[in-house]
mmCIF file of C-alpha atoms in Angstrom:
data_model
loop_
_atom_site.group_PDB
_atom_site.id
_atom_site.type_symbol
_atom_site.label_atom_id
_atom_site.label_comp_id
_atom_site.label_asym_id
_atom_site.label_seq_id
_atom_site.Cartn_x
_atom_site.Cartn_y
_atom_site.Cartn_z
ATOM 1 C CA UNK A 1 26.245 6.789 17.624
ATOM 2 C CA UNK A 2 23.282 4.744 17.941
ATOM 3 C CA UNK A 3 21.905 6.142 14.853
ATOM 4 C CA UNK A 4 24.554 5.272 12.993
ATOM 5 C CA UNK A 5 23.391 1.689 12.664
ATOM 6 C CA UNK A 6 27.360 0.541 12.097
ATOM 7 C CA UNK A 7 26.902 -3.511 12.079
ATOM 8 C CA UNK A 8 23.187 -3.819 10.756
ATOM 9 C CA UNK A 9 22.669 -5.844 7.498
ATOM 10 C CA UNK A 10 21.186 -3.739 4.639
ATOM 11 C CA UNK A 11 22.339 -6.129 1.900
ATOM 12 C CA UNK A 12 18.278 -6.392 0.670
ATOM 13 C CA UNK A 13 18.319 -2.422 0.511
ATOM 14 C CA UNK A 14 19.247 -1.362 -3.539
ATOM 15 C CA UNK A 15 21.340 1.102 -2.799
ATOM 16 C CA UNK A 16 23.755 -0.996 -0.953
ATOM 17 C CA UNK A 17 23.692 -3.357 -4.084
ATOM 18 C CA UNK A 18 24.076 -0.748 -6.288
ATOM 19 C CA UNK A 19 27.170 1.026 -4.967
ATOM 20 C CA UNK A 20 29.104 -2.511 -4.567
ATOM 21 C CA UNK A 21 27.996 -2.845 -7.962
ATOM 22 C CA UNK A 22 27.999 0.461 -9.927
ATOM 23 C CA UNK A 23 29.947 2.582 -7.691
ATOM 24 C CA UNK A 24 26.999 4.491 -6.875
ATOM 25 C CA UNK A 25 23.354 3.974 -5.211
ATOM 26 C CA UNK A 26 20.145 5.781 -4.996
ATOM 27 C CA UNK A 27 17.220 4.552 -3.174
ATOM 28 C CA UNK A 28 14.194 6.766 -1.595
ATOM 29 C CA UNK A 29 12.411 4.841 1.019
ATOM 30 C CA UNK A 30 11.054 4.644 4.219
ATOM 31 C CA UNK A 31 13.783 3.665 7.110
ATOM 32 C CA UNK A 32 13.445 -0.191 7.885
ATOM 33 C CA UNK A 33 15.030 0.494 11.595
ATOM 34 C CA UNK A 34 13.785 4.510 12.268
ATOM 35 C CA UNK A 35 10.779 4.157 10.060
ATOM 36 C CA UNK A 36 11.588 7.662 8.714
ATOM 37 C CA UNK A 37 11.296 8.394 4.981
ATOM 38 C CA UNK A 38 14.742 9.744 3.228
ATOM 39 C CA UNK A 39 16.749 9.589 0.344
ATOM 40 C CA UNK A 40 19.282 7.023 0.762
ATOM 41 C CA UNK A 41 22.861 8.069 -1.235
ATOM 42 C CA UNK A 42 25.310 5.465 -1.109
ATOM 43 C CA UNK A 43 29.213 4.884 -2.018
ATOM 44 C CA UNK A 44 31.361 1.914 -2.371
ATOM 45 C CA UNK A 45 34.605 1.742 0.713
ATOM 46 C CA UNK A 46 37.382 0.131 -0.649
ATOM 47 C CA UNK A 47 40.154 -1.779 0.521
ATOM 48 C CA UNK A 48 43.672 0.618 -0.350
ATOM 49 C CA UNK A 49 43.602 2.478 -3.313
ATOM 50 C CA UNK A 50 40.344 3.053 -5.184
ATOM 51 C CA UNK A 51 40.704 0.124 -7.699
ATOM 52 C CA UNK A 52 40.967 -1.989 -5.027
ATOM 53 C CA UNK A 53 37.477 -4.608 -4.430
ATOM 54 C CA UNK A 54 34.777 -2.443 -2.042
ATOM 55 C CA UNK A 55 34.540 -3.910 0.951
ATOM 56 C CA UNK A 56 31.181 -2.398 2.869
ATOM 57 C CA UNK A 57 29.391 0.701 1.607
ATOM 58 C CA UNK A 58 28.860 4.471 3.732
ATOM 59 C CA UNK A 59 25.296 5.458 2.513
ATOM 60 C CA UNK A 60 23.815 9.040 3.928
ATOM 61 C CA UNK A 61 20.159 9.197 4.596
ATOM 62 C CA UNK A 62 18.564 12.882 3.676
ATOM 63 C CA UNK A 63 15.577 13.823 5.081
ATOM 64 C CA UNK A 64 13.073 15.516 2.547
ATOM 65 C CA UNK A 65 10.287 16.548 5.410
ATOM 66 C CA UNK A 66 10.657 20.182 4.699
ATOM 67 C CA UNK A 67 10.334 19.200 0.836
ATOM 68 C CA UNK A 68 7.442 17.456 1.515
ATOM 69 C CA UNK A 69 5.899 20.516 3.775
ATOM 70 C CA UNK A 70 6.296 23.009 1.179
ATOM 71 C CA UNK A 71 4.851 20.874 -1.522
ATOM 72 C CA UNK A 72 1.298 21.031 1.093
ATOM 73 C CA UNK A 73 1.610 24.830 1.588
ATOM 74 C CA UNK A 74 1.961 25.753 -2.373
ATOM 75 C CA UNK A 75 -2.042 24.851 -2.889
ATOM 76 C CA UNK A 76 -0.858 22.478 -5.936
ATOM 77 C CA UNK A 77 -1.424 18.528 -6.686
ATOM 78 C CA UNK A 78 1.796 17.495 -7.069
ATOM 79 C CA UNK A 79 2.781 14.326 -7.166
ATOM 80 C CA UNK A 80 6.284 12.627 -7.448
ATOM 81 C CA UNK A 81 6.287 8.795 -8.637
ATOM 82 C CA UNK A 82 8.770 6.158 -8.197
ATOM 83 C CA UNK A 83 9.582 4.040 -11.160
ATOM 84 C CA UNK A 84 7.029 1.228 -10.203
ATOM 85 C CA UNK A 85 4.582 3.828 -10.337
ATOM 86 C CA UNK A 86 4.135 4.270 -6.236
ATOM 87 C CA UNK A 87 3.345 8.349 -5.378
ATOM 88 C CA UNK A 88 6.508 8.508 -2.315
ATOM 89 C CA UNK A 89 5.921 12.343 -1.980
ATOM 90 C CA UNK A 90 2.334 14.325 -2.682
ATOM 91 C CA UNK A 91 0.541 17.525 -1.901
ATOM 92 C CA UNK A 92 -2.319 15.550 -0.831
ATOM 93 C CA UNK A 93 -1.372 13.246 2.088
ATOM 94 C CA UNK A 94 -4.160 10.945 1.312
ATOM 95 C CA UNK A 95 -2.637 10.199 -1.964
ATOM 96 C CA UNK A 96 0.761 8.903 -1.042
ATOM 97 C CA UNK A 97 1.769 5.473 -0.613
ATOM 98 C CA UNK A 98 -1.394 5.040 -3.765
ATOM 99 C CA UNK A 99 -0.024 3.885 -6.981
ATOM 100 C CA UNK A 100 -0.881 5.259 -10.290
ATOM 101 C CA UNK A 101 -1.727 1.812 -11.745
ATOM 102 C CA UNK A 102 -2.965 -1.521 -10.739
ATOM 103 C CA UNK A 103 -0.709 -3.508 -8.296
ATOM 104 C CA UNK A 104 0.719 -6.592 -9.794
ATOM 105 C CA UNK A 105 2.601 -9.784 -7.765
ATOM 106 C CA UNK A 106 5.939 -8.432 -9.481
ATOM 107 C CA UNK A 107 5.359 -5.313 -7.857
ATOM 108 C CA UNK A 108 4.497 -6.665 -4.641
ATOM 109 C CA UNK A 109 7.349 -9.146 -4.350
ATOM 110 C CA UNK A 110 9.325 -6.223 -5.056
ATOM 111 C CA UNK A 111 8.479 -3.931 -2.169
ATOM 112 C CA UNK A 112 8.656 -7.080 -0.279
ATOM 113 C CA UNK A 113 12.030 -8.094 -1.004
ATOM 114 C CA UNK A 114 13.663 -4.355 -0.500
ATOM 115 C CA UNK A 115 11.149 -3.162 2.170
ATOM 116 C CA UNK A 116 11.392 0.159 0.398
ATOM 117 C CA UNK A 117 7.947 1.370 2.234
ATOM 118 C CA UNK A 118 8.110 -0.881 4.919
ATOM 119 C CA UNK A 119 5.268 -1.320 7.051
ATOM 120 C CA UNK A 120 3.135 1.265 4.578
ATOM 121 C CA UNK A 121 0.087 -0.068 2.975
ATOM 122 C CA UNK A 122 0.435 0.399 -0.611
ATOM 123 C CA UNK A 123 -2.847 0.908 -2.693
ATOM 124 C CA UNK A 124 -4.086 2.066 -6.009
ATOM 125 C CA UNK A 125 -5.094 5.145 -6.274
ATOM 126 C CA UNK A 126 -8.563 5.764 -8.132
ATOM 127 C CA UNK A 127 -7.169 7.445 -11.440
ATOM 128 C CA UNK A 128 -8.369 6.631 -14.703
ATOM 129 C CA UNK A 129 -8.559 8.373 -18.295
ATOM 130 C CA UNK A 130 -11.263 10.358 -18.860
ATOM 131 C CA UNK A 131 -13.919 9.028 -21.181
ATOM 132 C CA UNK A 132 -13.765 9.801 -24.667
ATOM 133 C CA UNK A 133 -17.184 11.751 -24.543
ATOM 134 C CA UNK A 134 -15.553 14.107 -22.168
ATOM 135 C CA UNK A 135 -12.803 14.910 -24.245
ATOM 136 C CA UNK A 136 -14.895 16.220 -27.281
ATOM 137 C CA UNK A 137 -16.020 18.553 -24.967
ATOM 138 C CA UNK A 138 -12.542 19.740 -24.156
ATOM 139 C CA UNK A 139 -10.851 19.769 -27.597
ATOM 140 C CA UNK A 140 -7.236 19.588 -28.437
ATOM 141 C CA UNK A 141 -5.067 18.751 -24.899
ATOM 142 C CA UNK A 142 -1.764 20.483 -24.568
ATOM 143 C CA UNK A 143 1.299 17.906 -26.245
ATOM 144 C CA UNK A 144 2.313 15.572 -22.880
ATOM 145 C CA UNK A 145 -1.115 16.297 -21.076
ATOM 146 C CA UNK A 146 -4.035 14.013 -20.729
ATOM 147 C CA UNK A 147 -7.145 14.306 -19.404
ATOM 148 C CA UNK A 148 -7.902 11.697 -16.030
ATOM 149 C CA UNK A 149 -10.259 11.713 -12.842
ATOM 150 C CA UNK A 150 -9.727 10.598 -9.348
ATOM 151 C CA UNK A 151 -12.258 9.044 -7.466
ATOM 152 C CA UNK A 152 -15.309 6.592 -8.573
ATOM 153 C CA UNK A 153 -17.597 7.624 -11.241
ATOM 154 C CA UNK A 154 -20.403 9.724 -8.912
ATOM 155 C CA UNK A 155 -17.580 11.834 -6.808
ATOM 156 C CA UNK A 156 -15.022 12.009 -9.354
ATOM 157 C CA UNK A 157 -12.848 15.307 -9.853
ATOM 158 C CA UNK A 158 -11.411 15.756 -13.426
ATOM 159 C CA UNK A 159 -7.910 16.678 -13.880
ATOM 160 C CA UNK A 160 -5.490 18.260 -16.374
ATOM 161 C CA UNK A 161 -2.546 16.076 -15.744
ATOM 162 C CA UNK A 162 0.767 17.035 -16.956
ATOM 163 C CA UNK A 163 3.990 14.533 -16.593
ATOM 164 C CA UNK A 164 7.590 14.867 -16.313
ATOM 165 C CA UNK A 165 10.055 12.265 -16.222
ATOM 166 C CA UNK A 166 13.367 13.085 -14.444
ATOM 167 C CA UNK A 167 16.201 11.641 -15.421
ATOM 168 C CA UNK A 168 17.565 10.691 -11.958
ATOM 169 C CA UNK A 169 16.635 9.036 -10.245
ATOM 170 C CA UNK A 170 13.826 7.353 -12.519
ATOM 171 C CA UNK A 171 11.364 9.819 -10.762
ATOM 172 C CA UNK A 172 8.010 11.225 -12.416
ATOM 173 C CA UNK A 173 6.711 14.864 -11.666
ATOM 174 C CA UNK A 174 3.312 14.827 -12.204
ATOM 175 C CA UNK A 175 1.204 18.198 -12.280
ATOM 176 C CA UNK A 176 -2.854 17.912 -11.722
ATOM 177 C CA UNK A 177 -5.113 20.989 -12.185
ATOM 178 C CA UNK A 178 -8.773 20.904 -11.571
ATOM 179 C CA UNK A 179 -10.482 20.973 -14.871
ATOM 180 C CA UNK A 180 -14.528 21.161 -13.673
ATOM 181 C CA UNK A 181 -14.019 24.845 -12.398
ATOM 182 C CA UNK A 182 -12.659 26.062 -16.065
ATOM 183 C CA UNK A 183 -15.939 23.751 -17.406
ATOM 184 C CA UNK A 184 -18.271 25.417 -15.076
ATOM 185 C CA UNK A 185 -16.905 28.912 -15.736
ATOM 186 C CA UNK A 186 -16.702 27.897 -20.202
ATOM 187 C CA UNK A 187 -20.612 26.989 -19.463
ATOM 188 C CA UNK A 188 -21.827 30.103 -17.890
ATOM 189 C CA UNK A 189 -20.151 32.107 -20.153
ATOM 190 C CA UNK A 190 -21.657 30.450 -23.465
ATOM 191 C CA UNK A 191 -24.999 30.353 -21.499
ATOM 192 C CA UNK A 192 -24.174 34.485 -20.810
ATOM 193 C CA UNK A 193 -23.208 34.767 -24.827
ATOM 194 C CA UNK A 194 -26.613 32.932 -25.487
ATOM 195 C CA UNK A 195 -28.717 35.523 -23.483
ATOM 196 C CA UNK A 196 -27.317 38.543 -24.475
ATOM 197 C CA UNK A 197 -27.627 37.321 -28.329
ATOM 198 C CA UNK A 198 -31.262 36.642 -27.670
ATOM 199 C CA UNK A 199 -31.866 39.996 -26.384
ATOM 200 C CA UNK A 200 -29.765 41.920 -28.827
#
């Protein structure tokens, strides 16, 4: 079919690398002929019996839409991360395609050389560590958590960010819950505490 692509070079794509190489690739990335996002899964064909040298690679292409869908609809900032730190799938549409940190030539050469988000234009996202006055306020953070904010220093939002790293494929989960509503509802309680001590 014509969406088979049978005959197109995808030598610069990883996961055509890999499974000549390993036996075995992985790639997620946006489609360099469909422009479609997927998750590429790809396996060595070999010549006779399966010692034998590979001589091309079969690689299936799964569509994570739907994924992507539900992660809007649950109401929660989640974020997945590729290893170089570039947010591929978010709850918040704005966010993806940002990286976490800086972008460095290295980085840049890289998406260059695989096209992994082709024709996507890749830039930081705003997310720092909260300042160390801030975290006084807060106390002792949950062990893996840290404390960060997203945007520049007059529209910030504060976050609770919590971080998973999955084994396979080199992913990061990361988890971000609004921390200024719990502030603003910790304040108006002590200021409630403070009044009804005064008039006791």
């Amino acid at each position: 079919l014509p969406s088979s692509f049978i005959g197109q070079n995808y030598a610069f794509r990883p996961y055509f690398e890999d499974a000549m190489r390993e036996g075995l690739g992985r790639f997620y990335g946006v489609g360099n002929t469909t422009g479609e996002t997927g998750y590429f899964l790809a396996a060595p064909v070999r010549e006779g019996s399966p010692d034998h040298r590979p001589i091309g690679a079969v690689a299936v292409k799964i569509n994570l839409d739907s994924f992507e869908a539900t992660l809007s609809r649950s109401g929660d900032t989640v974020l997945l991360v590729d290893r170089h730190g570039v947010i591929f799938l978010s709850s918040v549409p704005a966010w993806q395609y940002r990286t976490v940190e800086p972008i460095t030539p290295e980085l840049n050469a890289h998406l260059e050389a695989t096209r992994q988000y082709y024709r996507k234009q890749i830039t930081p996202l705003p997310l720092r560590p909260e300042v160390p006055a801030f975290l006084k306020l807060v106390g002792r953070l949950p062990e893996g958590a840290q404390l960060v904010r997203v945007g520049d220093r007059i529209n910030a939002t504060r976050y609770l960010l919590v971080s998973r790293e999955l084994i396979e494929p080199d992913w990061e989960l990361m988890y971000l819950t609004p921390v200024d509503p719990v502030m603003s509802a910790a304040r108006s309680a002590t200021v409630a505490a403070a009044f009804a001590f005064a008039f006791a």
